[in-house]
Amino acid sequence: MSQNLISLSYSAEQIAAIEQTLTTLEAQLSGLVALDVDERKRLARMGGKSQEFCRETLVVLRNNPQIVPPSMSLAEAQADLAALDTLRPIVHRLQQLAERAQDTDVALGSDVMDFALDGYALLKVAGRSQGLEALRKALSSRFARAARTPAAPMPVAEAL
């Protein structure tokens, strides 16, 4: 018996509304940046432990502006922190939604794959008497394995 982890369907109107909502989100979040892998690796990260350090440092610098050189923009750092505080809850909601969407994608794919495997097993058993052998063979290419090339033997070290 095939699994059925999820049954899901969306109307054309729902899909159109989802697409429009995504377009609106993209427009409203147009200021987001895209970093390549190297950029992401180079950047300092503000994790949970660093967050309090950063906040306290900004407060100290705001209260002692005479030590901040003109080349450093305290106002920009404060604006970045405010933007981060505004954006983080939105990012968390988007991440949760994306994770649920990915889990749903996996569940739907698993349901289809499980059903297809059960159907293929039926073709193997009952398909011969129904004239479906050629179709079963065509489907069997999914399970074809590439021939392995034997590994070269390891050279034996000569005794000294």
PDB file of C-alpha atoms in Angstrom:
ATOM      1  CA  MET A   1       0.000   0.000   0.000  1.00  0.00           C
ATOM      2  CA  SER A   2       1.377   3.377  -0.998  1.00  0.00           C
ATOM      3  CA  GLN A   3       2.054   6.099   1.516  1.00  0.00           C
ATOM      4  CA  ASN A   4       0.149   9.354   1.424  1.00  0.00           C
ATOM      5  CA  LEU A   5       1.946  11.870   3.617  1.00  0.00           C
ATOM      6  CA  ILE A   6       0.103  14.834   2.146  1.00  0.00           C
ATOM      7  CA  SER A   7      -2.742  15.673  -0.196  1.00  0.00           C
ATOM      8  CA  LEU A   8      -2.478  19.171  -1.565  1.00  0.00           C
ATOM      9  CA  SER A   9      -3.850  21.164  -4.430  1.00  0.00           C
ATOM     10  CA  TYR A  10      -4.122  24.852  -5.190  1.00  0.00           C
ATOM     11  CA  SER A  11      -6.610  26.558  -7.461  1.00  0.00           C
ATOM     12  CA  ALA A  12      -5.434  28.771 -10.299  1.00  0.00           C
ATOM     13  CA  GLU A  13      -6.654  31.764  -8.284  1.00  0.00           C
ATOM     14  CA  GLN A  14      -4.587  30.698  -5.260  1.00  0.00           C
ATOM     15  CA  ILE A  15      -1.471  30.249  -7.404  1.00  0.00           C
ATOM     16  CA  ALA A  16      -2.011  33.680  -8.965  1.00  0.00           C
ATOM     17  CA  ALA A  17      -2.407  35.234  -5.496  1.00  0.00           C
ATOM     18  CA  ILE A  18       0.742  33.474  -4.249  1.00  0.00           C
ATOM     19  CA  GLU A  19       2.711  34.644  -7.291  1.00  0.00           C
ATOM     20  CA  GLN A  20       1.458  38.216  -6.790  1.00  0.00           C
ATOM     21  CA  THR A  21       2.362  38.082  -3.103  1.00  0.00           C
ATOM     22  CA  LEU A  22       5.862  36.870  -3.956  1.00  0.00           C
ATOM     23  CA  THR A  23       6.227  39.682  -6.499  1.00  0.00           C
ATOM     24  CA  THR A  24       5.129  42.171  -3.842  1.00  0.00           C
ATOM     25  CA  LEU A  25       7.601  40.703  -1.330  1.00  0.00           C
ATOM     26  CA  GLU A  26      10.423  40.921  -3.861  1.00  0.00           C
ATOM     27  CA  ALA A  27       9.549  44.551  -4.579  1.00  0.00           C
ATOM     28  CA  GLN A  28       9.280  45.470  -0.892  1.00  0.00           C
ATOM     29  CA  LEU A  29      12.542  43.670  -0.069  1.00  0.00           C
ATOM     30  CA  SER A  30      14.445  45.057  -3.055  1.00  0.00           C
ATOM     31  CA  GLY A  31      17.196  46.371  -0.785  1.00  0.00           C
ATOM     32  CA  LEU A  32      18.329  42.868   0.138  1.00  0.00           C
ATOM     33  CA  VAL A  33      21.809  41.934  -1.045  1.00  0.00           C
ATOM     34  CA  ALA A  34      23.115  38.730  -2.595  1.00  0.00           C
ATOM     35  CA  LEU A  35      26.582  37.681  -1.478  1.00  0.00           C
ATOM     36  CA  ASP A  36      28.723  35.137  -3.253  1.00  0.00           C
ATOM     37  CA  VAL A  37      30.348  32.335  -1.269  1.00  0.00           C
ATOM     38  CA  ASP A  38      33.704  34.096  -0.925  1.00  0.00           C
ATOM     39  CA  GLU A  39      32.100  37.319   0.300  1.00  0.00           C
ATOM     40  CA  ARG A  40      30.045  35.383   2.837  1.00  0.00           C
ATOM     41  CA  LYS A  41      33.179  33.656   4.152  1.00  0.00           C
ATOM     42  CA  ARG A  42      35.100  36.929   4.536  1.00  0.00           C
ATOM     43  CA  LEU A  43      32.448  38.816   6.484  1.00  0.00           C
ATOM     44  CA  ALA A  44      32.450  39.045  10.280  1.00  0.00           C
ATOM     45  CA  ARG A  45      29.316  37.486  11.737  1.00  0.00           C
ATOM     46  CA  MET A  46      27.164  38.826  14.535  1.00  0.00           C
ATOM     47  CA  GLY A  47      25.854  35.750  16.275  1.00  0.00           C
ATOM     48  CA  GLY A  48      23.913  35.558  19.501  1.00  0.00           C
ATOM     49  CA  LYS A  49      26.916  36.085  21.761  1.00  0.00           C
ATOM     50  CA  SER A  50      28.239  38.977  19.675  1.00  0.00           C
ATOM     51  CA  GLN A  51      24.912  40.779  19.542  1.00  0.00           C
ATOM     52  CA  GLU A  52      25.094  42.140  23.098  1.00  0.00           C
ATOM     53  CA  PHE A  53      28.725  43.186  22.548  1.00  0.00           C
ATOM     54  CA  CYS A  54      27.732  45.110  19.411  1.00  0.00           C
ATOM     55  CA  ARG A  55      24.773  46.809  21.080  1.00  0.00           C
ATOM     56  CA  GLU A  56      26.796  47.837  24.130  1.00  0.00           C
ATOM     57  CA  THR A  57      29.656  49.111  21.973  1.00  0.00           C
ATOM     58  CA  LEU A  58      27.276  51.313  19.975  1.00  0.00           C
ATOM     59  CA  VAL A  59      25.804  52.716  23.196  1.00  0.00           C
ATOM     60  CA  VAL A  60      29.268  53.494  24.586  1.00  0.00           C
ATOM     61  CA  LEU A  61      30.308  55.164  21.327  1.00  0.00           C
ATOM     62  CA  ARG A  62      27.054  57.140  21.151  1.00  0.00           C
ATOM     63  CA  ASN A  63      27.665  58.377  24.707  1.00  0.00           C
ATOM     64  CA  ASN A  64      31.303  59.230  23.912  1.00  0.00           C
ATOM     65  CA  PRO A  65      31.279  60.658  20.376  1.00  0.00           C
ATOM     66  CA  GLN A  66      34.612  62.404  20.917  1.00  0.00           C
ATOM     67  CA  ILE A  67      36.459  59.071  20.518  1.00  0.00           C
ATOM     68  CA  VAL A  68      34.780  58.192  17.212  1.00  0.00           C
ATOM     69  CA  PRO A  69      36.956  59.285  14.275  1.00  0.00           C
ATOM     70  CA  PRO A  70      35.284  60.991  11.298  1.00  0.00           C
ATOM     71  CA  SER A  71      36.096  57.968   9.117  1.00  0.00           C
ATOM     72  CA  MET A  72      33.661  55.843  11.176  1.00  0.00           C
ATOM     73  CA  SER A  73      29.956  56.563  10.822  1.00  0.00           C
ATOM     74  CA  LEU A  74      28.232  55.795  14.113  1.00  0.00           C
ATOM     75  CA  ALA A  75      24.933  56.902  12.575  1.00  0.00           C
ATOM     76  CA  GLU A  76      25.322  54.300   9.809  1.00  0.00           C
ATOM     77  CA  ALA A  77      26.116  51.556  12.347  1.00  0.00           C
ATOM     78  CA  GLN A  78      23.047  52.531  14.378  1.00  0.00           C
ATOM     79  CA  ALA A  79      20.905  52.518  11.231  1.00  0.00           C
ATOM     80  CA  ASP A  80      22.267  49.063  10.329  1.00  0.00           C
ATOM     81  CA  LEU A  81      21.371  47.752  13.791  1.00  0.00           C
ATOM     82  CA  ALA A  82      17.858  49.215  13.542  1.00  0.00           C
ATOM     83  CA  ALA A  83      17.417  47.658  10.086  1.00  0.00           C
ATOM     84  CA  LEU A  84      18.678  44.327  11.428  1.00  0.00           C
ATOM     85  CA  ASP A  85      16.192  44.473  14.311  1.00  0.00           C
ATOM     86  CA  THR A  86      13.402  45.184  11.824  1.00  0.00           C
ATOM     87  CA  LEU A  87      14.446  42.547   9.291  1.00  0.00           C
ATOM     88  CA  ARG A  88      15.283  39.596  11.581  1.00  0.00           C
ATOM     89  CA  PRO A  89      11.686  38.652  12.500  1.00  0.00           C
ATOM     90  CA  ILE A  90      10.748  38.808   8.818  1.00  0.00           C
ATOM     91  CA  VAL A  91      13.722  36.620   7.871  1.00  0.00           C
ATOM     92  CA  HIS A  92      12.746  34.086  10.544  1.00  0.00           C
ATOM     93  CA  ARG A  93       9.177  33.903   9.201  1.00  0.00           C
ATOM     94  CA  LEU A  94      10.451  33.524   5.638  1.00  0.00           C
ATOM     95  CA  GLN A  95      12.870  30.787   6.740  1.00  0.00           C
ATOM     96  CA  GLN A  96      10.077  28.896   8.517  1.00  0.00           C
ATOM     97  CA  LEU A  97       7.840  29.197   5.470  1.00  0.00           C
ATOM     98  CA  ALA A  98      10.646  28.094   3.134  1.00  0.00           C
ATOM     99  CA  GLU A  99      11.412  25.108   5.380  1.00  0.00           C
ATOM    100  CA  ARG A 100       7.753  24.048   5.373  1.00  0.00           C
ATOM    101  CA  ALA A 101       7.642  24.464   1.585  1.00  0.00           C
ATOM    102  CA  GLN A 102      10.770  22.315   1.213  1.00  0.00           C
ATOM    103  CA  ASP A 103       9.365  19.670   3.572  1.00  0.00           C
ATOM    104  CA  THR A 104       6.124  19.661   1.584  1.00  0.00           C
ATOM    105  CA  ASP A 105       8.117  19.313  -1.648  1.00  0.00           C
ATOM    106  CA  VAL A 106       9.929  16.299  -0.166  1.00  0.00           C
ATOM    107  CA  ALA A 107       6.686  14.745   1.129  1.00  0.00           C
ATOM    108  CA  LEU A 108       4.893  15.166  -2.211  1.00  0.00           C
ATOM    109  CA  GLY A 109       7.869  13.774  -4.111  1.00  0.00           C
ATOM    110  CA  SER A 110       8.086  10.853  -1.699  1.00  0.00           C
ATOM    111  CA  ASP A 111       4.375  10.097  -2.125  1.00  0.00           C
ATOM    112  CA  VAL A 112       4.765  10.058  -5.909  1.00  0.00           C
ATOM    113  CA  MET A 113       7.983   8.006  -5.781  1.00  0.00           C
ATOM    114  CA  ASP A 114       6.472   5.465  -3.376  1.00  0.00           C
ATOM    115  CA  PHE A 115       3.414   5.070  -5.586  1.00  0.00           C
ATOM    116  CA  ALA A 116       5.566   4.747  -8.720  1.00  0.00           C
ATOM    117  CA  LEU A 117       7.707   2.053  -7.072  1.00  0.00           C
ATOM    118  CA  ASP A 118       4.576   0.134  -6.061  1.00  0.00           C
ATOM    119  CA  GLY A 119       3.231   0.518  -9.604  1.00  0.00           C
ATOM    120  CA  TYR A 120       6.533  -0.656 -11.081  1.00  0.00           C
ATOM    121  CA  ALA A 121       6.428  -3.721  -8.812  1.00  0.00           C
ATOM    122  CA  LEU A 122       2.941  -4.460 -10.164  1.00  0.00           C
ATOM    123  CA  LEU A 123       4.258  -4.174 -13.727  1.00  0.00           C
ATOM    124  CA  LYS A 124       7.018  -6.662 -12.911  1.00  0.00           C
ATOM    125  CA  VAL A 125       4.523  -9.193 -11.536  1.00  0.00           C
ATOM    126  CA  ALA A 126       1.357  -8.715 -13.574  1.00  0.00           C
ATOM    127  CA  GLY A 127       2.624  -6.796 -16.572  1.00  0.00           C
ATOM    128  CA  ARG A 128       3.946  -9.828 -18.434  1.00  0.00           C
ATOM    129  CA  SER A 129       0.495 -11.312 -18.847  1.00  0.00           C
ATOM    130  CA  GLN A 130      -0.919  -7.927 -19.854  1.00  0.00           C
ATOM    131  CA  GLY A 131       1.544  -7.214 -22.672  1.00  0.00           C
ATOM    132  CA  LEU A 132       3.333  -4.527 -20.677  1.00  0.00           C
ATOM    133  CA  GLU A 133       6.825  -6.064 -20.637  1.00  0.00           C
ATOM    134  CA  ALA A 134       8.248  -3.505 -23.091  1.00  0.00           C
ATOM    135  CA  LEU A 135       6.967  -0.628 -20.953  1.00  0.00           C
ATOM    136  CA  ARG A 136       8.383  -2.233 -17.798  1.00  0.00           C
ATOM    137  CA  LYS A 137      11.769  -2.598 -19.483  1.00  0.00           C
ATOM    138  CA  ALA A 138      11.691   1.047 -20.535  1.00  0.00           C
ATOM    139  CA  LEU A 139      10.940   2.057 -16.955  1.00  0.00           C
ATOM    140  CA  SER A 140      13.690  -0.214 -15.631  1.00  0.00           C
ATOM    141  CA  SER A 141      16.328   2.170 -16.985  1.00  0.00           C
ATOM    142  CA  ARG A 142      15.768   4.150 -13.753  1.00  0.00           C
ATOM    143  CA  PHE A 143      17.459   1.306 -11.890  1.00  0.00           C
ATOM    144  CA  ALA A 144      20.297   0.664 -14.340  1.00  0.00           C
ATOM    145  CA  ARG A 145      23.695   0.748 -12.711  1.00  0.00           C
ATOM    146  CA  ALA A 146      26.808   1.929 -14.425  1.00  0.00           C
ATOM    147  CA  ALA A 147      29.479  -0.708 -14.666  1.00  0.00           C
ATOM    148  CA  ARG A 148      32.153  -0.239 -12.068  1.00  0.00           C
ATOM    149  CA  THR A 149      35.726  -0.085 -13.197  1.00  0.00           C
ATOM    150  CA  PRO A 150      37.866  -2.220 -10.949  1.00  0.00           C
ATOM    151  CA  ALA A 151      40.215  -0.258  -8.761  1.00  0.00           C
ATOM    152  CA  ALA A 152      43.877  -0.509  -9.635  1.00  0.00           C
ATOM    153  CA  PRO A 153      45.667  -2.851  -7.248  1.00  0.00           C
ATOM    154  CA  MET A 154      47.694  -1.130  -4.575  1.00  0.00           C
ATOM    155  CA  PRO A 155      51.444  -1.588  -5.085  1.00  0.00           C
ATOM    156  CA  VAL A 156      53.011  -3.777  -2.464  1.00  0.00           C
ATOM    157  CA  ALA A 157      55.837  -2.062  -0.634  1.00  0.00           C
ATOM    158  CA  GLU A 158      59.103  -3.860  -1.065  1.00  0.00           C
ATOM    159  CA  ALA A 159      60.770  -5.130   2.066  1.00  0.00           C
ATOM    160  CA  LEU A 160      64.072  -3.504   2.890  1.00  0.00           C
TER     161      LEU A 160
END
